[in-house]
Coordinates of C-alpha atoms and ligand atoms in Angstrom, one line a residue:
M1495 CA 46.5 -55.5 37.2
F1496 CA 48.2 -55.5 40.5
K1497 CA 48.7 -51.7 40.2
K1498 CA 44.9 -51.3 39.6
S1499 CA 44.5 -53.5 43.1
K1500 CA 47.0 -51.4 44.7
I1501 CA 45.0 -48.1 43.8
L1502 CA 41.8 -50.1 44.8
I1503 CA 43.5 -50.7 48.0
I1504 CA 44.5 -47.3 48.9
I1505 CA 41.0 -46.2 47.9
S1506 CA 39.3 -48.7 50.6
V1507 CA 41.8 -47.6 53.4
V1508 CA 41.2 -44.0 52.5
T1509 CA 37.4 -44.7 52.4
L1510 CA 37.6 -46.5 55.9
V1511 CA 39.8 -43.7 57.4
L1512 CA 37.4 -41.1 56.4
L1513 CA 34.2 -43.3 57.4
T1514 CA 35.9 -43.7 60.8
I1515 CA 36.1 -40.0 61.0
L1516 CA 32.6 -39.3 60.2
H1517 CA 31.4 -42.1 62.5
G1518 CA 33.5 -40.6 65.2
K1519 CA 32.1 -37.4 64.8
L1520 CA 28.6 -38.6 64.8
I1521 CA 29.1 -40.4 68.0
Y1522 CA 30.2 -37.2 69.7
N1523 CA 27.1 -35.4 68.3
T1524 CA 25.3 -38.4 69.9
Y1525 CA 27.2 -37.8 72.9
Q1526 CA 26.4 -33.9 73.1
L1527 CA 22.9 -34.5 72.4
K1528 CA 22.6 -36.8 75.3
E1529 CA 24.1 -34.8 77.6
K1530 CA 21.7 -31.8 76.4
L1531 CA 18.9 -33.9 77.2
Y1532 CA 20.1 -34.9 80.6
L1533 CA 20.5 -31.3 81.1
L1534 CA 17.0 -30.3 80.1
N1535 CA 15.5 -32.6 82.2
A1536 CA 17.2 -31.9 85.1
K1537 CA 16.4 -28.2 84.8
S1538 CA 12.9 -29.1 84.7
E1539 CA 13.0 -31.3 87.6
I1540 CA 14.8 -28.8 89.6
T1541 CA 12.3 -26.2 89.0
K1542 CA 9.6 -28.2 90.1
I1543 CA 11.7 -29.1 93.2
Y1544 CA 12.1 -25.4 94.1
N1545 CA 8.7 -25.0 93.3
S1546 CA 8.0 -27.4 96.2
K1547 CA 7.1 -25.4 99.7
E1548 CA 9.5 -27.0 102.2
I1549 CA 12.6 -25.9 99.8
D1550 CA 11.1 -22.9 98.9
D1551 CA 10.5 -22.2 102.6
L1552 CA 14.3 -22.5 103.2
L1553 CA 15.3 -20.4 100.4
C1554 CA 13.1 -17.5 101.6
E1555 CA 15.1 -17.9 104.9
I1556 CA 18.2 -17.3 103.8
R1557 CA 16.7 -14.4 101.4
N1558 CA 15.7 -12.8 104.5
E1559 CA 18.9 -13.3 106.0
V1560 CA 20.3 -11.4 103.3
L1561 CA 17.8 -8.6 103.4
K1562 CA 18.6 -8.3 107.2
Q1563 CA 22.3 -8.1 106.9
S1564 CA 22.2 -5.6 104.1
N1565 CA 19.8 -3.3 106.2
Q1566 CA 22.6 -3.4 108.7
L1567 CA 25.5 -2.6 106.3
V1568 CA 23.3 0.3 105.2
D1569 CA 23.0 1.7 108.9
S1570 CA 26.6 1.2 109.1
N1571 CA 26.3 -1.5 111.8
Y1572 CA 28.5 -4.0 110.3
D1573 CA 31.0 -3.6 107.5
Q1574 CA 31.0 -5.9 104.5
K1575 CA 33.3 -8.8 105.6
T1576 CA 31.0 -9.0 108.7
V1577 CA 27.5 -9.0 106.8
L1578 CA 29.2 -11.8 104.5
L1579 CA 30.3 -14.0 107.2
N1580 CA 27.0 -13.7 109.0
I1581 CA 25.4 -14.7 105.9
K1582 CA 27.8 -17.6 105.9
K1583 CA 27.0 -18.7 109.2
K1584 CA 23.2 -18.7 108.7
S1585 CA 23.5 -20.8 105.1
D1586 CA 25.6 -23.2 107.1
S1587 CA 22.9 -23.8 109.5
I1588 CA 20.1 -23.8 106.6
N1589 CA 22.1 -26.3 104.8
L1590 CA 21.8 -28.8 107.7
I1591 CA 18.1 -29.0 106.9
F1592 CA 18.4 -28.0 103.2
N1593 CA 20.9 -31.1 102.2
P1594 CA 18.7 -34.0 103.5
K1595 CA 15.6 -32.5 102.0
M1596 CA 17.0 -31.9 98.3
E1597 CA 18.4 -35.5 98.5
S1598 CA 15.7 -37.3 99.3
K1599 CA 13.5 -35.0 96.5
L1600 CA 16.5 -36.0 94.0
K1601 CA 16.1 -39.5 94.9
E1602 CA 12.4 -39.7 94.7
R1603 CA 12.6 -38.6 91.1
N1604 CA 15.5 -40.7 90.4
L1605 CA 18.0 -37.8 89.8
N1606 CA 21.4 -39.0 90.1
F1607 CA 23.1 -35.6 90.7
I1608 CA 24.4 -32.8 93.3
I1609 CA 23.1 -29.5 93.2
S1610 CA 24.9 -26.3 94.3
I1611 CA 23.6 -22.9 95.0
D1612 CA 26.0 -19.8 94.7
L1613 CA 25.9 -16.3 94.9
T1614 CA 27.5 -14.4 91.9
E1615 CA 26.4 -10.7 92.8
F1616 CA 25.8 -8.9 95.7
E1617 CA 25.2 -5.1 95.5
I1618 CA 23.5 -2.5 97.5
S1619 CA 22.9 0.9 95.7
D1620 CA 20.3 3.9 95.8
T1621 CA 18.8 5.7 93.1
S1622 CA 22.3 7.3 91.9
K1623 CA 24.8 5.2 92.8
T1624 CA 26.3 2.0 94.1
I1625 CA 26.9 2.3 97.9
A1626 CA 28.7 -1.4 98.1
K1627 CA 29.8 -4.3 96.0
L1628 CA 29.9 -7.3 98.3
I1629 CA 30.4 -9.7 95.4
E1630 CA 31.4 -8.2 92.1
K1631 CA 30.4 -10.3 89.1
G1632 CA 33.5 -11.3 87.1
K1633 CA 35.6 -10.5 89.7
D1634 CA 34.9 -12.2 92.7
N1635 CA 34.6 -16.0 92.8
P1636 CA 30.9 -17.2 93.4
I1637 CA 30.2 -17.8 96.9
F1638 CA 29.0 -21.1 98.1
I1639 CA 25.5 -20.8 100.1
L1640 CA 23.5 -23.9 99.8
G1641 CA 23.6 -27.5 98.6
R1642 CA 26.8 -29.4 98.4
K1643 CA 30.1 -27.7 97.1
I1644 CA 31.2 -28.6 93.5
K1645 CA 34.5 -27.9 92.1
A1646 CA 34.7 -25.5 89.5
N1647 CA 35.8 -27.8 86.8
E1648 CA 33.2 -30.4 87.3
E1649 CA 30.2 -28.0 87.6
I1650 CA 27.2 -27.6 85.0
K1651 CA 25.3 -24.6 85.3
I1652 CA 21.7 -25.0 84.9
N1653 CA 20.5 -21.2 85.5
E1654 CA 20.9 -17.9 87.2
I1655 CA 18.4 -15.7 88.6
T1656 CA 18.4 -12.1 89.5
W1657 CA 16.8 -10.6 92.6
Q1658 CA 15.9 -7.1 93.8
K1659 CA 14.4 -5.8 96.4
E1660 CA 14.3 -2.4 98.2
L1661 CA 15.6 -2.2 101.7
K1662 CA 13.7 -0.3 104.4
P1663 CA 10.6 0.5 102.2
F1664 CA 9.5 3.2 104.7
D1665 CA 12.8 5.1 104.7
P1666 CA 13.2 7.9 102.3
S1667 CA 16.8 7.2 101.4
Q1668 CA 15.5 4.3 98.9
H1669 CA 18.4 1.6 98.8
Y1670 CA 17.8 -1.2 96.7
L1671 CA 19.6 -4.7 97.2
T1672 CA 20.5 -6.5 93.8
L1673 CA 21.3 -10.5 94.3
K1674 CA 22.2 -12.9 91.5
N1675 CA 22.5 -16.5 92.5
R1676 CA 23.3 -19.5 90.1
I1677 CA 22.6 -23.3 90.4
V1678 CA 24.9 -25.5 89.4
I1679 CA 24.7 -29.4 89.4
K1680 CA 27.2 -32.4 88.9
F1681 CA 26.1 -35.5 87.8
N1682 CA 27.6 -38.6 90.0
N1683 CA 29.2 -41.2 87.6
W1684 CA 28.7 -39.3 84.8
N1685 CA 30.8 -41.7 82.5
M1686 CA 29.0 -44.5 83.6
L1687 CA 25.8 -42.9 82.9
I1688 CA 26.7 -42.0 79.5
F1689 CA 28.4 -45.1 78.7
R1690 CA 25.2 -47.1 79.8
D1691 CA 23.0 -45.2 77.2
M1692 CA 25.6 -45.3 74.5
F1693 CA 26.9 -49.3 75.0
F1694 CA 24.6 -50.5 72.2
L1695 CA 25.7 -47.6 69.5
L1696 CA 29.4 -48.1 70.5
F1697 CA 29.4 -52.1 70.8
S1698 CA 27.8 -52.5 67.3
S1699 CA 30.1 -50.0 65.9
F1700 CA 32.9 -51.7 67.2
I1701 CA 31.7 -55.2 65.9
L1702 CA 30.9 -53.8 62.5
Y1703 CA 34.4 -52.0 62.3
A1704 CA 36.1 -54.9 63.5
I1705 CA 34.1 -57.1 60.4
V1706 CA 35.1 -54.6 57.7
I1707 CA 38.9 -54.3 59.0
G1708 CA 38.6 -58.2 58.9
L1709 CA 37.4 -58.5 55.5
L1710 CA 39.9 -55.8 54.2
Y1711 CA 42.6 -57.5 55.7
F1712 CA 41.5 -60.7 54.1
S1713 CA 41.1 -59.1 50.5
I1714 CA 44.5 -57.5 50.5
F1715 CA 46.3 -60.9 52.0
N1716 CA 44.5 -63.0 49.5
L1717 CA 45.5 -59.9 46.6
Y1718 CA 48.9 -60.7 47.7
K1719 CA 48.7 -64.2 47.6
N1720 CA 47.3 -64.5 44.4
K1721 CA 49.9 -62.0 43.2
R1722 CA 52.7 -64.5 44.3
L1723 CA 51.0 -67.4 42.8
A1724 CA 50.9 -65.4 39.3
D1725 CA 54.7 -64.5 39.9
I1726 CA 55.7 -68.1 40.5
K1727 CA 53.3 -69.3 37.7
T1728 CA 55.1 -66.8 35.0
D1729 CA 58.3 -67.6 36.4
F1730 CA 57.7 -71.4 35.7
I1731 CA 56.4 -70.9 32.2
N1732 CA 59.5 -69.0 31.3
N1733 CA 61.8 -71.6 33.0
I1734 CA 60.0 -74.7 31.3
T1735 CA 60.2 -72.6 27.9
H1736 CA 63.9 -72.2 28.4
E1737 CA 64.3 -75.8 29.7
L1738 CA 62.6 -77.2 26.7
K1739 CA 64.0 -75.2 24.1
T1740 CA 67.8 -76.0 24.9
P1741 CA 67.5 -79.9 24.3
L1742 CA 65.0 -78.7 20.9
T1743 CA 67.5 -76.7 19.5
T1744 CA 70.5 -79.1 19.9
L1745 CA 68.0 -81.7 18.4
S1746 CA 67.4 -79.6 15.4
I1747 CA 71.1 -78.4 14.9
T1748 CA 72.1 -82.1 14.8
T1749 CA 69.3 -83.4 12.8
K1750 CA 70.3 -80.7 10.1
T1751 CA 73.8 -81.9 10.5
L1752 CA 72.9 -85.5 10.0
N1753 CA 71.0 -84.8 6.8
K1754 CA 73.6 -82.7 5.5
Q1755 CA 76.3 -85.3 6.0
L1756 CA 74.0 -88.0 4.8
E1757 CA 73.3 -85.8 1.7
L1758 CA 76.9 -85.3 0.9
G1759 CA 77.8 -88.8 1.3
Y1760 CA 80.3 -88.4 4.3
I1761 CA 79.0 -90.8 6.4
S1762 CA 77.1 -93.9 5.9
E1763 CA 76.0 -94.4 9.6
P1764 CA 75.7 -91.2 11.4
I1765 CA 76.8 -92.8 15.0
E1766 CA 78.0 -90.3 17.2
T1767 CA 75.1 -87.6 15.9
L1768 CA 72.4 -90.3 17.0
Q1769 CA 73.7 -90.5 20.3
I1770 CA 73.4 -86.6 20.8
I1771 CA 69.8 -87.1 19.6
D1772 CA 69.3 -89.8 21.7
R1773 CA 70.6 -88.2 25.0
Q1774 CA 68.7 -85.1 24.3
N1775 CA 65.3 -86.9 23.9
E1776 CA 66.1 -88.7 27.0
R1777 CA 66.4 -85.3 28.7
L1778 CA 63.5 -83.8 27.1
Q1779 CA 61.5 -86.8 28.1
K1780 CA 62.5 -86.5 31.6
L1781 CA 61.6 -83.0 31.7
I1782 CA 58.2 -83.5 30.3
D1783 CA 57.8 -86.5 33.0
Q1784 CA 58.7 -84.3 35.6
V1785 CA 56.2 -81.7 34.7
L1786 CA 53.3 -84.1 34.2
Q1787 CA 53.8 -86.1 37.4
N1788 CA 53.9 -82.7 39.0
S1789 CA 50.3 -82.0 37.3
L1790 CA 48.8 -85.3 38.3
G1791 CA 49.5 -84.2 41.8
F1792 CA 51.4 -86.2 44.7
N1793 CA 48.8 -86.1 46.9
D1794 CA 47.6 -89.4 46.3
L1795 CA 51.7 -90.9 46.3
K1796 CA 51.6 -94.5 47.3
I1797 CA 54.6 -96.0 49.2
S1798 CA 55.6 -99.4 49.5
L1799 CA 57.7 -100.1 52.5
D1800 CA 60.8 -101.8 52.5
D1801 CA 62.8 -102.8 55.6
I1802 CA 66.1 -100.7 54.7
N1803 CA 69.6 -100.9 56.3
V1804 CA 70.2 -97.2 56.7
Q1805 CA 74.0 -97.7 56.1
S1806 CA 74.3 -99.7 53.2
F1807 CA 71.5 -97.5 51.7
L1808 CA 73.1 -94.2 52.4
K1809 CA 76.6 -95.5 51.5
H1810 CA 75.3 -96.7 48.0
L1811 CA 73.3 -93.5 47.4
I1812 CA 76.3 -91.1 48.2
S1813 CA 78.7 -93.1 46.0
D1814 CA 76.5 -92.9 43.1
F1815 CA 76.0 -89.1 43.5
K1816 CA 79.5 -88.5 44.0
I1817 CA 80.0 -89.4 40.5
T1818 CA 77.9 -86.4 39.3
L1819 CA 80.3 -83.7 41.2
N1820 CA 82.6 -81.5 40.0
P1821 CA 86.3 -82.3 40.8
N1822 CA 86.2 -79.3 43.2
Q1823 CA 83.2 -80.7 45.1
T1824 CA 83.3 -83.4 48.1
I1825 CA 80.7 -85.0 50.0
D1826 CA 81.2 -86.7 53.6
L1827 CA 78.8 -89.2 55.2
T1828 CA 79.0 -89.6 59.0
F1829 CA 76.8 -92.0 61.0
F1830 CA 76.1 -91.2 64.8
S1831 CA 74.1 -94.7 65.1
D1832 CA 74.9 -97.8 63.1
N1833 CA 73.2 -101.1 62.4
Q1834 CA 69.7 -99.0 62.2
Y1835 CA 66.6 -100.5 59.6
L1836 CA 64.5 -97.7 58.4
L1837 CA 60.8 -98.8 57.2
A1838 CA 60.0 -96.7 53.8
D1839 CA 59.9 -96.7 50.4
R1840 CA 63.2 -97.2 48.8
F1841 CA 62.7 -95.6 45.6
L1842 CA 61.0 -92.5 46.7
L1843 CA 63.6 -91.7 49.7
T1844 CA 66.3 -92.1 47.2
T1845 CA 64.5 -89.6 45.2
A1846 CA 64.0 -87.2 48.1
L1847 CA 67.7 -87.4 49.3
T1848 CA 68.8 -86.8 45.6
N1849 CA 66.8 -83.7 45.0
I1850 CA 68.5 -82.2 48.3
L1851 CA 71.9 -83.6 47.3
D1852 CA 71.4 -82.0 43.8
N1853 CA 70.5 -78.9 45.3
A1854 CA 73.4 -78.6 47.3
A1855 CA 75.6 -79.5 44.4
K1856 CA 74.0 -77.1 42.0
F1857 CA 73.8 -73.7 44.3
G1858 CA 77.7 -73.3 44.7
S1859 CA 78.8 -75.4 47.2
T1860 CA 82.4 -76.9 47.3
R1861 CA 81.6 -79.2 50.5
I1862 CA 78.6 -81.3 51.2
D1863 CA 78.2 -83.1 54.6
V1864 CA 75.5 -86.0 55.1
K1865 CA 75.0 -87.2 58.7
Y1866 CA 72.7 -89.9 60.2
D1867 CA 71.4 -90.6 63.3
F1868 CA 68.6 -92.2 65.4
I1869 CA 67.1 -91.1 68.4
K1870 CA 65.4 -93.9 70.3
N1871 CA 61.8 -93.4 70.9
K1872 CA 61.8 -90.8 68.1
G1873 CA 63.2 -91.9 64.8
H1874 CA 65.9 -91.4 62.0
Y1875 CA 67.4 -88.2 61.6
I1876 CA 69.2 -87.4 58.0
S1877 CA 70.8 -83.9 57.5
I1878 CA 72.5 -82.6 54.7
S1879 CA 74.3 -79.5 54.7
D1880 CA 76.5 -77.6 52.3
N1881 CA 78.6 -74.5 52.2
G1882 CA 76.8 -73.0 49.0
I1883 CA 75.3 -69.5 48.3
G1884 CA 72.4 -70.1 50.8
I1885 CA 69.0 -68.9 51.0
D1886 CA 67.7 -65.4 51.8
Q1887 CA 65.5 -65.5 55.2
Q1888 CA 62.6 -63.9 53.2
D1889 CA 62.4 -66.9 50.7
I1890 CA 62.9 -69.9 52.9
K1891 CA 59.6 -70.2 53.9
Y1892 CA 58.7 -70.7 50.3
V1893 CA 61.2 -73.2 49.4
F1894 CA 58.8 -76.1 49.5
E1895 CA 56.3 -74.6 47.7
K1896 CA 55.6 -76.0 43.7
F1897 CA 57.5 -74.0 41.3
F1898 CA 59.3 -71.8 43.3
R1899 CA 62.8 -70.8 43.0
V1900 CA 64.9 -68.1 44.4
S1901 CA 65.2 -65.3 41.3
E1902 CA 67.9 -63.0 41.4
N1903 CA 66.8 -59.7 39.9
N1904 CA 64.0 -61.9 38.2
K1905 CA 66.8 -63.5 36.3
H1906 CA 67.4 -67.4 37.4
N1907 CA 71.1 -68.0 37.5
Y1908 CA 70.5 -71.9 38.1
K1909 CA 68.5 -74.1 36.1
G1910 CA 65.7 -76.2 37.4
L1911 CA 61.8 -75.9 37.7
G1912 CA 61.6 -75.4 41.3
L1913 CA 60.0 -78.9 41.8
G1914 CA 62.9 -80.8 43.7
L1915 CA 62.5 -79.6 47.2
Y1916 CA 58.4 -79.7 46.4
F1917 CA 58.8 -83.7 45.6
A1918 CA 61.0 -84.0 48.5
K1919 CA 58.5 -82.6 51.2
Q1920 CA 55.7 -84.9 49.5
I1921 CA 57.7 -88.2 50.2
V1922 CA 58.9 -87.2 53.6
L1923 CA 55.3 -86.6 54.7
A1924 CA 53.7 -89.5 52.9
H1925 CA 56.1 -91.4 55.8
Q1926 CA 54.9 -89.4 58.3
G1927 CA 58.1 -87.3 58.7
N1928 CA 58.7 -83.8 58.4
I1929 CA 61.5 -82.0 56.8
K1930 CA 63.3 -78.9 58.0
V1931 CA 65.5 -75.9 56.2
D1932 CA 67.8 -73.7 58.0
S1933 CA 70.0 -71.3 56.0
K1934 CA 72.1 -68.4 56.1
K1935 CA 72.7 -66.4 52.8
G1936 CA 76.1 -66.4 51.6
K1937 CA 77.0 -69.1 54.3
G1938 CA 75.3 -72.5 53.3
T1939 CA 72.2 -74.6 53.8
N1940 CA 70.9 -77.4 56.3
F1941 CA 68.2 -79.9 55.5
T1942 CA 67.1 -82.0 58.2
I1943 CA 64.9 -85.0 57.2
F1944 CA 63.0 -86.6 59.9
I1945 CA 61.3 -90.4 59.4
P1946 CA 59.7 -91.8 62.5
Ligands
ATP2528 P1 64.4 -78.6 40.3 O1 65.1 -79.2 41.5 O2 63.0 -78.8 40.3 O3 65.2 -78.6 39.1 P2 65.1 -76.3 41.7 O4 66.6 -76.8 42.3 O5 65.3 -74.9 41.4 O6 64.4 -77.0 40.6 P3 63.9 -76.9 44.2 O7 64.9 -78.1 44.3 O8 62.5 -77.1 44.8 O9 64.2 -76.3 42.9 O10 64.4 -75.7 45.3 C1 64.0 -74.4 45.3 C2 64.8 -73.2 45.2 O11 65.4 -73.1 46.7 C3 66.0 -73.4 44.6 O12 65.5 -72.9 43.1 C4 66.8 -72.5 45.2 O13 66.5 -70.9 44.6 C5 66.8 -72.7 46.6 N1 67.3 -73.9 47.4 C6 67.2 -75.1 47.6 N2 68.3 -75.5 47.8 C7 69.3 -74.8 48.3 C8 70.7 -74.6 48.7 N3 71.3 -76.0 49.0 N4 71.3 -74.0 48.4 C9 71.0 -72.5 48.1 N5 69.4 -72.3 47.5 C10 68.7 -73.4 47.9
MG2529 MG1 66.3 -78.8 43.1

């Protein structure tokens, strides 16, 4: 089932990526469309401005100057350099009037760009051949004439106009002037302009994407959580069947033996076998109780508070626990604070501490250290540390969860149901305290219980 979900996740992520690419392309297209619209509008407005008398007069003035200078060139009065220089001088003086006029017209129309008019070709020829190429298209850079100079990488070309005129119409020499000029513009604050126009689109896209990604993340997170839960459940079922089977097998063997012995008349009172049955029965009962207690929930845990003398309570607990240890295991109890009294449920606190001690003994330790301290205005601290197998960093956050057990290659090497620490935590929480764990794989584990 999880494999299927994995495929679904991959498909969702791939779809999201494709959708993002497509969406990006659409946004880019919209951007281009907006840009085109701006240019179209600029073009039509510029045409209107050029047709206005004031601007047209100034343009005529510059054309006349070019004509005048060209005639001088044909008559060999001036060389090319001087002609260009003279035209530039004239254009500079016209610009002083042109710029304020143009700018006020642009402002009137609410247009947010600057204009530059450049010469891109300037050629004089007679009927058969070219006489002078003052500006050659494609070879020379355009020469800025009117408006505001715009950097080459920022200019947007609006149009290019060719103008041809016969020089000295009354002279039989038949010379022609060919002039090409272009209009380029540059939008002020182009980025801001386009961003303002596309703000709604960008903003709504962003919000929608955030929602979709959030939902995807949430679904994946949930899926993994459910998988973990399912794994834990399977583990638990495997465990409990194993745990329940062992005493049952022993029980069935002993009953068979008992029957046989009775049949054969070897015994009249099967005392020893009965004891085994009794012990196994008790164990089975305990296991079932544990599972039942858990399924009933520890949430409505009722505690009855006792004023406990910590020193004698812990001493008794440890001496009882010592009996269950192997000969190679030792346990030490240290008090950093004496004569303290603790308000807690004696029975439940014993259960919580025993569960932790059980683990320490079970998970491969040879030495267990129990320490007690009281900190004024805070409360009681009991720490239990061992030098056992330790817990992997990735598992540590799960140890207090119901049914959680660290599994090695999915095979449990130590018996248990994974409920001990869950119970311990519920008990401590019911006392308004907290429990912390700290562990290093292969080195050992430390649990600290705090009760206010
Ligand atoms: P149960 O206590 O129900 O019989 P359990 O001991 O496996 O079963 P918990 O006491 O809840 O369950 O512990 C959960 C898991 O945490 C254990 O299975 C073990 O993997 C890990 N663990 C707990 N205490 C220790 C410890 N002192 N050293 C190493 N691992 C530990
Ligand atoms: Mg345990």
